[in-house]
Amino acid sequence: MKFTQSQYDYSLFINKSSEGIAIVLVYVDDMLITGSSLKLIEETKKALQKAFKMKDLGELKYFLRIEFTRSTEGILMHQRKYTLELISGMGMTTAKPASTPMDVNVKLTSKQYDEHVNKSQEESDDPLTNQSAYQRLIGKLLYLNMTRLDIAFSTQILSQFLNQPKKYHMDAALRVVRYLKRQPGQGILLSSHSDNQVSAYCDTDWAACPLTKKSVTGYMIKVGESLISWKAKKQSTVSRSSAESEYRSMASTVSELV
């Protein structure tokens, strides 16, 4: 059908012609078809229906637990239903919402560290009896990163303790859930205003990790007013100055841009 496979995503197929562009994204037995030409989209659907037994669900509204809401401003991608299910599943429907994903005064490590907590008040460093509950929760929070970049830094930190999580790690993860309660429908707006200007923002948290003294890179990239890429990730080496960590952050961002 003259489609070519994308070198960046092997489940993405693109067909460019004089009439426009048609795009097909496949995930197991679910498929999205879009493009700039309605004629090309219809031709693609008819050709696929001849080869496979398919059910056309119409305009995109829900795909892989991501919801799509349209308005004159653009398309809002969010995971409100998924978030509410997560809050309910953790038994936190009546819990008080948190104003931030993490407590800035607490540095999480493999051993509890909190400068505001007295040694006699510290809880045991014994691992959680139900470690899989913590691992499942972090997995769900990582999936929420697809539309919630505001928790990307928090989940990056919490995912470092999957091997032997402690009670204070679980408490920190539950705080993220309480933070999500404030605005469960928050997501990403893909703007209807056409603008091909690419802009990028990056920053670094120097020596953020108390265990390794490694810095954390954070960046976000926009096309026009639409956010298309972001990441919060620990740097692979220790930077001996804040300037060095900033350069590493910029290098990661430029690499993503390229």
Coordinates of C-alpha atoms in Angstrom, one line a residue:
M1 CA 0.0 0.0 0.0
K2 CA 3.1 2.2 -0.4
F3 CA 3.5 2.7 3.3
T4 CA 7.0 3.0 4.7
Q5 CA 8.0 1.9 8.2
S6 CA 9.3 4.7 10.5
Q7 CA 12.9 4.3 11.6
Y8 CA 12.0 5.9 15.0
D9 CA 9.0 3.7 15.8
Y10 CA 8.7 0.3 14.2
S11 CA 4.9 0.2 14.7
L12 CA 4.4 3.5 12.8
F13 CA 3.8 3.5 9.1
I14 CA 3.6 6.5 6.8
N15 CA 2.3 7.0 3.3
K16 CA 3.2 10.3 1.6
S17 CA 1.7 11.2 -1.8
S18 CA 0.7 14.3 -3.8
E19 CA -2.7 14.2 -2.1
G20 CA -1.2 14.4 1.4
I21 CA -0.1 12.1 4.1
A22 CA -1.7 9.0 5.8
I23 CA -0.3 7.6 9.1
V24 CA -1.0 4.2 10.6
L25 CA 0.0 3.3 14.2
V26 CA -0.3 -0.3 15.3
Y27 CA -0.3 -1.7 18.9
V28 CA -1.0 -5.4 19.0
D29 CA -4.6 -5.6 17.7
D30 CA -5.4 -1.9 18.1
M31 CA -4.8 0.6 15.4
L32 CA -4.9 4.4 14.8
I33 CA -5.3 5.8 11.3
T34 CA -4.9 9.5 10.7
G35 CA -3.6 12.0 8.1
S36 CA -4.0 15.2 6.3
S37 CA -6.3 13.8 3.6
L38 CA -9.7 12.3 4.3
K39 CA -9.6 10.5 0.9
L40 CA -6.3 8.8 1.8
I41 CA -7.6 7.8 5.2
E42 CA -10.7 6.2 3.7
E43 CA -8.7 4.4 1.0
T44 CA -6.3 3.1 3.7
K45 CA -9.2 1.8 5.8
K46 CA -10.9 0.1 2.8
A47 CA -7.6 -1.6 1.8
L48 CA -7.0 -2.9 5.3
Q49 CA -10.6 -4.1 5.7
K50 CA -10.1 -6.3 2.6
A51 CA -7.2 -8.0 4.2
F52 CA -8.2 -8.1 7.8
K53 CA -11.4 -8.5 9.8
M54 CA -11.7 -5.0 11.4
K55 CA -14.1 -2.9 13.4
D56 CA -14.1 0.8 12.8
L57 CA -14.7 2.6 16.1
G58 CA -15.0 6.0 14.5
E59 CA -13.4 9.2 15.8
L60 CA -10.6 8.7 18.3
K61 CA -11.7 9.1 21.9
Y62 CA -10.0 6.4 23.9
F63 CA -6.8 4.4 23.1
L64 CA -4.6 2.4 25.4
R65 CA -6.1 4.1 28.5
I66 CA -5.5 7.5 27.0
E67 CA -8.5 9.8 26.5
F68 CA -8.8 12.4 23.7
T69 CA -11.0 15.4 24.1
R70 CA -11.5 17.9 21.3
S71 CA -12.2 21.6 21.3
T72 CA -11.4 24.7 19.2
E73 CA -8.1 25.0 21.2
G74 CA -6.9 21.6 20.0
I75 CA -6.9 18.0 21.3
L76 CA -6.4 17.3 25.0
M77 CA -4.7 14.0 25.8
H78 CA -5.3 12.9 29.4
Q79 CA -5.7 9.8 31.5
R80 CA -8.5 10.9 33.9
K81 CA -10.3 7.5 34.0
Y82 CA -7.0 5.7 34.5
T83 CA -6.0 8.1 37.3
L84 CA -9.3 7.8 39.2
E85 CA -9.1 4.0 39.0
L86 CA -5.6 4.2 40.4
I87 CA -6.7 6.5 43.3
S88 CA -9.7 4.2 44.0
G89 CA -7.5 1.0 43.8
M90 CA -5.1 2.4 46.4
G91 CA -8.0 3.2 48.7
M92 CA -7.3 6.9 48.6
T93 CA -10.7 8.2 47.5
T94 CA -11.2 10.2 50.7
A95 CA -7.5 11.1 51.2
K96 CA -6.5 14.7 51.4
P97 CA -4.8 15.9 48.1
A98 CA -1.1 16.9 48.2
S99 CA 0.0 20.2 46.8
T100 CA 3.3 18.8 45.4
P101 CA 4.3 15.3 44.1
M102 CA 7.2 15.1 46.6
D103 CA 8.3 16.6 49.9
V104 CA 11.3 18.9 49.0
N105 CA 12.7 18.5 52.5
V106 CA 13.1 14.7 52.2
K107 CA 15.9 13.0 50.2
L108 CA 15.0 9.4 49.5
T109 CA 17.8 6.8 49.7
S110 CA 18.0 3.1 50.4
K111 CA 18.2 4.1 54.1
Q112 CA 15.7 6.6 55.5
Y113 CA 17.1 10.1 55.6
D114 CA 15.0 13.1 56.8
E115 CA 16.7 16.0 58.5
H116 CA 13.4 16.9 60.2
V117 CA 12.9 13.5 61.8
N118 CA 14.6 12.6 65.1
K119 CA 16.6 9.4 65.1
S120 CA 14.3 7.9 67.8
Q121 CA 11.3 8.6 65.6
E122 CA 12.6 7.0 62.5
E123 CA 10.9 3.9 61.2
S124 CA 12.5 0.6 60.6
D125 CA 14.7 0.1 57.6
D126 CA 13.2 -3.4 57.1
P127 CA 11.9 -3.9 53.5
L128 CA 8.1 -3.9 52.9
T129 CA 6.4 -7.2 53.5
N130 CA 4.4 -6.7 50.2
Q131 CA 7.1 -5.4 47.9
S132 CA 5.0 -6.2 44.8
A133 CA 2.4 -3.6 45.8
Y134 CA 5.1 -0.9 45.6
Q135 CA 6.4 -2.2 42.3
R136 CA 2.9 -2.3 40.7
L137 CA 2.2 1.2 41.9
I138 CA 5.4 2.6 40.4
G139 CA 4.6 0.8 37.1
K140 CA 1.2 2.5 37.0
L141 CA 2.8 5.9 37.8
L142 CA 5.3 5.4 35.0
Y143 CA 2.5 4.8 32.6
L144 CA 0.9 8.1 33.7
N145 CA 4.2 9.8 32.6
M146 CA 2.8 9.6 29.0
T147 CA 0.5 12.6 29.8
R148 CA 1.7 13.8 33.1
L149 CA 5.2 15.3 32.9
D150 CA 4.7 16.9 36.3
I151 CA 5.4 13.6 38.0
A152 CA 8.3 12.5 35.7
F153 CA 10.9 13.6 38.3
S154 CA 9.1 11.9 41.2
T155 CA 8.7 8.6 39.4
Q156 CA 12.3 8.7 38.2
I157 CA 13.4 8.8 41.9
L158 CA 10.9 6.3 43.2
S159 CA 11.7 3.7 40.5
Q160 CA 15.3 3.4 41.9
F161 CA 14.0 1.5 44.9
L162 CA 12.1 -1.3 43.2
N163 CA 14.5 -4.0 44.4
Q164 CA 14.0 -3.5 48.2
P165 CA 11.4 -0.7 48.9
K166 CA 10.9 0.4 52.4
K167 CA 7.9 1.9 54.1
Y168 CA 9.0 5.5 53.6
H169 CA 9.4 4.8 49.9
M170 CA 5.8 3.6 49.8
D171 CA 4.7 6.7 51.7
A172 CA 6.4 8.9 49.1
A173 CA 4.8 7.0 46.3
L174 CA 1.3 7.4 47.9
R175 CA 2.0 11.2 48.2
V176 CA 2.3 11.2 44.4
V177 CA -1.1 9.6 44.2
R178 CA -2.5 12.2 46.6
Y179 CA -1.0 14.9 44.3
L180 CA -2.8 13.4 41.3
K181 CA -6.1 13.8 43.2
R182 CA -5.9 17.5 42.8
Q183 CA -6.4 17.4 39.0
P184 CA -6.9 13.9 37.7
G185 CA -7.9 15.1 34.3
Q186 CA -4.8 17.2 33.7
G187 CA -3.0 16.3 30.5
I188 CA -1.3 17.6 27.3
L189 CA -2.9 20.0 24.9
L190 CA -2.0 19.4 21.2
S191 CA -2.8 22.9 20.0
S192 CA -4.9 23.5 16.9
H193 CA -2.7 26.6 16.0
S194 CA -0.3 25.5 13.3
D195 CA 3.3 26.5 14.0
N196 CA 6.4 24.5 13.0
Q197 CA 8.7 26.4 15.4
V198 CA 10.6 23.9 17.5
S199 CA 11.6 25.0 21.0
A200 CA 13.5 23.1 23.8
Y201 CA 14.0 23.7 27.5
C202 CA 16.4 21.9 29.7
D203 CA 17.7 22.0 33.3
T204 CA 19.7 19.9 35.7
D205 CA 19.6 19.2 39.4
W206 CA 23.3 19.0 40.3
A207 CA 24.3 16.1 42.6
A208 CA 20.6 15.4 43.2
C209 CA 21.1 11.7 44.1
P210 CA 22.3 11.5 47.7
L211 CA 23.5 7.9 47.0
T212 CA 25.7 8.4 43.9
K213 CA 26.0 12.2 43.8
K214 CA 24.9 12.0 40.2
S215 CA 22.8 14.9 38.7
V216 CA 19.4 14.6 37.1
T217 CA 18.7 15.9 33.6
G218 CA 15.3 17.3 32.8
Y219 CA 14.1 18.5 29.4
M220 CA 11.0 19.3 27.4
I221 CA 10.5 19.9 23.6
K222 CA 7.6 21.7 21.9
V223 CA 6.5 22.0 18.3
G224 CA 4.7 25.3 18.3
E225 CA 2.5 25.3 21.4
S226 CA 2.3 21.5 21.6
L227 CA 4.5 19.5 23.9
I228 CA 5.9 16.4 22.2
S229 CA 8.8 15.1 24.2
W230 CA 10.1 15.3 27.8
K231 CA 12.3 13.3 30.2
A232 CA 13.7 13.3 33.7
K233 CA 16.7 11.0 34.0
K234 CA 19.8 10.5 36.2
Q235 CA 23.0 11.3 34.4
S236 CA 25.4 8.4 33.7
T237 CA 28.4 10.0 35.3
V238 CA 29.2 12.2 38.3
S239 CA 29.6 15.9 37.3
R240 CA 32.2 17.7 39.4
S241 CA 30.6 21.1 38.9
S242 CA 27.1 22.5 38.2
A243 CA 28.4 23.8 34.9
E244 CA 29.5 20.3 33.8
S245 CA 26.1 18.9 34.7
E246 CA 24.3 21.7 32.7
Y247 CA 26.4 20.9 29.6
R248 CA 25.5 17.2 29.9
S249 CA 21.8 18.2 30.2
M250 CA 22.1 20.3 27.0
A251 CA 23.9 17.5 25.2
S252 CA 21.0 15.1 26.0
T253 CA 18.4 17.7 24.8
V254 CA 20.3 18.4 21.5
S255 CA 20.5 14.6 21.0
E256 CA 16.7 14.3 21.4
L257 CA 16.2 17.3 19.0
V258 CA 18.4 15.7 16.3

